[in-house]
mmCIF file of N, CA, C and O in Angstrom:
data_model
loop_
_atom_site.group_PDB
_atom_site.id
_atom_site.type_symbol
_atom_site.label_atom_id
_atom_site.label_comp_id
_atom_site.label_asym_id
_atom_site.label_seq_id
_atom_site.Cartn_x
_atom_site.Cartn_y
_atom_site.Cartn_z
ATOM 1 N N MET A 13 -26.462 17.099 7.175
ATOM 2 C CA MET A 13 -25.534 16.194 7.725
ATOM 3 C C MET A 13 -23.774 15.908 6.903
ATOM 4 O O MET A 13 -24.417 16.800 6.185
ATOM 5 N N GLU A 14 -23.398 15.975 7.341
ATOM 6 C CA GLU A 14 -21.974 16.479 7.721
ATOM 7 C C GLU A 14 -20.788 15.745 7.069
ATOM 8 O O GLU A 14 -21.098 13.654 7.469
ATOM 9 N N ASN A 15 -20.301 16.115 6.022
ATOM 10 C CA ASN A 15 -19.132 14.926 5.284
ATOM 11 C C ASN A 15 -17.959 15.151 5.998
ATOM 12 O O ASN A 15 -17.516 16.069 6.271
ATOM 13 N N GLU A 16 -17.480 13.913 5.961
ATOM 14 C CA GLU A 16 -16.188 13.567 7.027
ATOM 15 C C GLU A 16 -15.469 13.143 5.533
ATOM 16 O O GLU A 16 -15.801 12.424 5.029
ATOM 17 N N ILE A 17 -13.935 13.616 5.699
ATOM 18 C CA ILE A 17 -13.074 13.398 5.329
ATOM 19 C C ILE A 17 -11.875 12.533 5.269
ATOM 20 O O ILE A 17 -11.175 13.478 6.900
ATOM 21 N N ASN A 18 -11.316 11.923 5.252
ATOM 22 C CA ASN A 18 -10.299 11.057 5.790
ATOM 23 C C ASN A 18 -8.668 12.118 5.286
ATOM 24 O O ASN A 18 -8.317 12.203 4.020
ATOM 25 N N GLN A 19 -7.889 12.433 5.976
ATOM 26 C CA GLN A 19 -7.265 13.960 5.877
ATOM 27 C C GLN A 19 -6.248 13.275 5.021
ATOM 28 O O GLN A 19 -5.364 13.973 4.484
ATOM 29 N N GLU A 20 -5.685 11.931 6.128
ATOM 30 C CA GLU A 20 -4.558 11.505 5.724
ATOM 31 C C GLU A 20 -5.045 10.889 3.883
ATOM 32 O O GLU A 20 -4.244 10.857 2.831
ATOM 33 N N ALA A 21 -6.069 9.575 3.018
ATOM 34 C CA ALA A 21 -6.444 10.106 1.875
ATOM 35 C C ALA A 21 -6.603 11.489 1.303
ATOM 36 O O ALA A 21 -5.936 10.843 -0.693
ATOM 37 N N TYR A 22 -6.684 12.098 1.563
ATOM 38 C CA TYR A 22 -6.307 13.317 0.787
ATOM 39 C C TYR A 22 -6.324 13.567 0.440
ATOM 40 O O TYR A 22 -5.173 15.132 -1.095
ATOM 41 N N ASP A 23 -4.712 13.940 1.317
ATOM 42 C CA ASP A 23 -3.037 14.359 1.465
ATOM 43 C C ASP A 23 -2.792 13.897 0.646
ATOM 44 O O ASP A 23 -2.251 14.557 -0.499
ATOM 45 N N LEU A 24 -2.506 11.968 0.262
ATOM 46 C CA LEU A 24 -2.037 11.375 -0.336
ATOM 47 C C LEU A 24 -2.459 12.050 -2.005
ATOM 48 O O LEU A 24 -2.020 11.343 -3.183
ATOM 49 N N ARG A 25 -3.645 12.627 -2.881
ATOM 50 C CA ARG A 25 -4.310 13.035 -3.626
ATOM 51 C C ARG A 25 -4.262 13.739 -4.141
ATOM 52 O O ARG A 25 -3.952 13.689 -5.423
ATOM 53 N N VAL A 26 -4.575 14.875 -2.894
ATOM 54 C CA VAL A 26 -4.394 16.465 -3.518
ATOM 55 C C VAL A 26 -2.885 16.902 -3.563
ATOM 56 O O VAL A 26 -2.652 17.605 -4.586
ATOM 57 N N ASN A 27 -2.158 16.781 -2.825
ATOM 58 C CA ASN A 27 -0.443 17.280 -2.722
ATOM 59 C C ASN A 27 0.439 16.332 -3.140
ATOM 60 O O ASN A 27 0.733 16.848 -3.058
ATOM 61 N N LYS A 28 -0.123 14.445 -2.937
ATOM 62 C CA LYS A 28 0.794 13.450 -3.763
ATOM 63 C C LYS A 28 0.629 13.030 -4.637
ATOM 64 O O LYS A 28 2.066 12.607 -5.464
ATOM 65 N N GLY A 29 -0.392 13.140 -5.329
ATOM 66 C CA GLY A 29 -0.871 13.055 -6.794
ATOM 67 C C GLY A 29 -0.859 11.818 -6.832
ATOM 68 O O GLY A 29 -0.982 11.275 -7.958
ATOM 69 N N MET A 30 -0.780 11.128 -5.792
ATOM 70 C CA MET A 30 -1.371 9.308 -5.614
ATOM 71 C C MET A 30 -3.243 9.323 -5.756
ATOM 72 O O MET A 30 -3.181 9.722 -4.865
ATOM 73 N N LEU A 31 -3.124 8.264 -6.435
ATOM 74 C CA LEU A 31 -4.311 7.680 -6.833
ATOM 75 C C LEU A 31 -4.854 6.553 -5.527
ATOM 76 O O LEU A 31 -3.552 6.101 -5.656
ATOM 77 N N PRO A 32 -6.105 6.951 -5.581
ATOM 78 C CA PRO A 32 -6.473 6.698 -3.717
ATOM 79 C C PRO A 32 -7.173 4.381 -4.425
ATOM 80 O O PRO A 32 -6.641 4.137 -5.965
ATOM 81 N N THR A 33 -6.426 3.144 -4.002
ATOM 82 C CA THR A 33 -6.197 1.475 -3.874
ATOM 83 C C THR A 33 -7.756 1.637 -3.245
ATOM 84 O O THR A 33 -7.759 1.331 -1.945
ATOM 85 N N ILE A 34 -7.928 -0.094 -4.060
ATOM 86 C CA ILE A 34 -9.306 -1.080 -3.097
ATOM 87 C C ILE A 34 -8.500 -2.201 -3.853
ATOM 88 O O ILE A 34 -7.581 -2.395 -4.487
ATOM 89 N N ASP A 35 -8.896 -2.972 -2.584
ATOM 90 C CA ASP A 35 -8.348 -4.478 -2.368
ATOM 91 C C ASP A 35 -9.581 -5.370 -3.236
ATOM 92 O O ASP A 35 -10.766 -5.138 -2.697
ATOM 93 N N ILE A 36 -9.394 -6.223 -4.151
ATOM 94 C CA ILE A 36 -10.708 -7.376 -4.719
ATOM 95 C C ILE A 36 -9.625 -8.100 -4.995
ATOM 96 O O ILE A 36 -9.133 -8.377 -5.405
ATOM 97 N N ALA A 37 -10.041 -9.234 -3.592
ATOM 98 C CA ALA A 37 -8.722 -10.705 -3.432
ATOM 99 C C ALA A 37 -8.064 -10.329 -3.244
ATOM 100 O O ALA A 37 -7.875 -11.188 -4.097
ATOM 101 N N GLY A 38 -7.667 -9.670 -3.173
ATOM 102 C CA GLY A 38 -5.986 -10.052 -2.798
ATOM 103 C C GLY A 38 -5.095 -8.698 -4.253
ATOM 104 O O GLY A 38 -4.217 -9.714 -3.759
ATOM 105 N N HIS A 39 -6.253 -8.410 -5.200
ATOM 106 C CA HIS A 39 -5.670 -8.010 -5.444
ATOM 107 C C HIS A 39 -5.877 -5.941 -5.336
ATOM 108 O O HIS A 39 -5.909 -5.947 -5.995
ATOM 109 N N THR A 40 -4.723 -5.749 -5.584
ATOM 110 C CA THR A 40 -4.457 -3.960 -5.023
ATOM 111 C C THR A 40 -5.205 -3.636 -6.721
ATOM 112 O O THR A 40 -4.069 -3.514 -7.378
ATOM 113 N N PHE A 41 -5.846 -2.253 -6.647
ATOM 114 C CA PHE A 41 -5.741 -1.311 -7.724
ATOM 115 C C PHE A 41 -6.675 -0.636 -7.359
ATOM 116 O O PHE A 41 -6.696 -0.083 -6.417
ATOM 117 N N TYR A 42 -5.850 0.985 -8.306
ATOM 118 C CA TYR A 42 -5.827 2.022 -8.468
ATOM 119 C C TYR A 42 -7.121 2.242 -9.066
ATOM 120 O O TYR A 42 -7.879 1.981 -10.175
ATOM 121 N N VAL A 43 -7.971 3.268 -7.980
ATOM 122 C CA VAL A 43 -9.616 3.878 -8.765
ATOM 123 C C VAL A 43 -9.139 4.918 -9.762
ATOM 124 O O VAL A 43 -8.629 5.881 -9.148
ATOM 125 N N ASP A 44 -8.973 5.417 -10.806
ATOM 126 C CA ASP A 44 -8.893 5.890 -11.569
ATOM 127 C C ASP A 44 -9.651 6.807 -11.749
ATOM 128 O O ASP A 44 -10.577 5.640 -13.736
ATOM 129 N N ILE A 45 -10.889 7.155 -11.933
ATOM 130 C CA ILE A 45 -11.811 7.750 -11.942
ATOM 131 C C ILE A 45 -12.341 9.160 -13.057
ATOM 132 O O ILE A 45 -13.044 8.227 -14.388
ATOM 133 N N ARG A 46 -11.053 9.709 -13.735
ATOM 134 C CA ARG A 46 -10.061 9.996 -15.068
ATOM 135 C C ARG A 46 -10.206 9.174 -16.150
ATOM 136 O O ARG A 46 -11.034 9.655 -17.222
ATOM 137 N N MET A 47 -9.742 7.806 -16.143
ATOM 138 C CA MET A 47 -9.817 6.633 -17.073
ATOM 139 C C MET A 47 -11.401 6.271 -16.784
ATOM 140 O O MET A 47 -11.554 5.173 -17.676
ATOM 141 N N ASP A 48 -11.455 6.255 -16.101
ATOM 142 C CA ASP A 48 -13.391 5.401 -15.682
ATOM 143 C C ASP A 48 -12.850 4.155 -15.544
ATOM 144 O O ASP A 48 -14.118 3.359 -16.193
ATOM 145 N N MET A 49 -12.187 3.541 -14.886
ATOM 146 C CA MET A 49 -11.915 2.326 -14.547
ATOM 147 C C MET A 49 -11.114 1.665 -13.311
ATOM 148 O O MET A 49 -10.439 2.989 -12.863
ATOM 149 N N LEU A 50 -10.869 0.877 -12.529
ATOM 150 C CA LEU A 50 -9.881 -0.218 -12.025
ATOM 151 C C LEU A 50 -8.212 -0.633 -13.114
ATOM 152 O O LEU A 50 -9.262 -1.252 -12.838
ATOM 153 N N ARG A 51 -7.464 0.231 -12.208
ATOM 154 C CA ARG A 51 -6.715 0.019 -12.902
ATOM 155 C C ARG A 51 -5.913 -1.541 -12.176
ATOM 156 O O ARG A 51 -5.355 -0.661 -11.220
ATOM 157 N N PRO A 52 -5.203 -2.208 -12.231
ATOM 158 C CA PRO A 52 -3.782 -2.671 -11.724
ATOM 159 C C PRO A 52 -3.055 -2.677 -11.417
ATOM 160 O O PRO A 52 -1.693 -1.959 -11.945
ATOM 161 N N LYS A 53 -2.632 -2.189 -9.165
ATOM 162 C CA LYS A 53 -1.487 -2.143 -9.450
ATOM 163 C C LYS A 53 -0.098 -1.954 -9.573
ATOM 164 O O LYS A 53 1.227 -1.707 -10.232
ATOM 165 N N ASP A 54 -0.587 -3.580 -10.407
ATOM 166 C CA ASP A 54 1.086 -4.187 -10.481
ATOM 167 C C ASP A 54 0.801 -4.679 -12.220
ATOM 168 O O ASP A 54 2.094 -5.285 -12.453
ATOM 169 N N ASP A 55 0.111 -4.524 -12.306
ATOM 170 C CA ASP A 55 -0.003 -5.092 -14.514
ATOM 171 C C ASP A 55 -0.056 -3.679 -14.716
ATOM 172 O O ASP A 55 -1.485 -3.021 -15.523
ATOM 173 N N PHE A 56 0.691 -2.947 -15.698
ATOM 174 C CA PHE A 56 0.640 -1.843 -16.151
ATOM 175 C C PHE A 56 0.344 -2.706 -18.480
ATOM 176 O O PHE A 56 -0.752 -0.984 -18.813
ATOM 177 N N LEU A 57 0.826 -4.134 -18.178
ATOM 178 C CA LEU A 57 -0.502 -4.543 -19.851
ATOM 179 C C LEU A 57 -2.130 -4.584 -19.688
ATOM 180 O O LEU A 57 -2.456 -5.221 -20.485
ATOM 181 N N SER A 58 -2.400 -4.048 -18.482
ATOM 182 C CA SER A 58 -3.398 -5.468 -18.269
ATOM 183 C C SER A 58 -4.304 -4.058 -18.656
ATOM 184 O O SER A 58 -4.538 -2.913 -18.687
ATOM 185 N N LYS A 59 -6.525 -4.115 -19.548
ATOM 186 C CA LYS A 59 -6.749 -2.792 -19.816
ATOM 187 C C LYS A 59 -7.081 -3.344 -18.149
ATOM 188 O O LYS A 59 -8.757 -1.810 -18.655
ATOM 189 N N GLY A 60 -7.305 -3.352 -17.259
ATOM 190 C CA GLY A 60 -7.740 -2.923 -16.017
ATOM 191 C C GLY A 60 -9.609 -3.577 -15.723
ATOM 192 O O GLY A 60 -10.056 -4.056 -16.633
ATOM 193 N N ILE A 61 -10.279 -2.912 -15.577
ATOM 194 C CA ILE A 61 -12.006 -3.256 -14.996
ATOM 195 C C ILE A 61 -12.546 -1.921 -15.240
ATOM 196 O O ILE A 61 -11.642 -0.922 -15.057
ATOM 197 N N VAL A 62 -13.144 -1.173 -16.359
ATOM 198 C CA VAL A 62 -13.373 -0.911 -17.059
ATOM 199 C C VAL A 62 -14.508 -0.145 -16.937
ATOM 200 O O VAL A 62 -15.829 -1.037 -16.238
ATOM 201 N N CYS A 63 -15.440 1.130 -17.150
ATOM 202 C CA CYS A 63 -17.074 1.290 -17.026
ATOM 203 C C CYS A 63 -17.582 1.390 -15.892
ATOM 204 O O CYS A 63 -18.920 0.372 -15.712
ATOM 205 N N ILE A 64 -16.784 1.303 -14.849
ATOM 206 C CA ILE A 64 -17.624 1.320 -13.281
ATOM 207 C C ILE A 64 -17.867 2.047 -12.295
ATOM 208 O O ILE A 64 -19.009 2.264 -12.211
ATOM 209 N N PHE A 65 -17.449 3.932 -12.767
ATOM 210 C CA PHE A 65 -18.614 4.419 -12.793
ATOM 211 C C PHE A 65 -19.099 5.481 -13.263
ATOM 212 O O PHE A 65 -20.126 6.173 -12.277
ATOM 213 N N ARG A 66 -19.332 5.171 -14.098
ATOM 214 C CA ARG A 66 -20.702 6.489 -15.350
ATOM 215 C C ARG A 66 -21.361 5.370 -15.685
ATOM 216 O O ARG A 66 -22.740 5.987 -16.535
ATOM 217 N N GLY A 67 -20.830 4.848 -15.880
ATOM 218 C CA GLY A 67 -22.398 3.245 -16.032
ATOM 219 C C GLY A 67 -21.491 3.044 -18.725
ATOM 220 O O GLY A 67 -20.593 4.418 -18.353
ATOM 221 N N CYS A 68 -21.821 2.393 -18.759
ATOM 222 C CA CYS A 68 -21.666 1.906 -20.564
ATOM 223 C C CYS A 68 -22.846 3.000 -21.700
ATOM 224 O O CYS A 68 -24.102 2.438 -21.182
#
């Protein structure tokens, strides 16, 4: 089985330092694995959605 890589997403993340985003019910979140959370794209005071990648 081969791994497919979205070259545009790869370039944005690796070369430009942009975090990937996901849309949930019309709200955009940054996928921040380092912080183990989804962070709202436009609300920096929110605690986001935590503990989704590694479990608690």
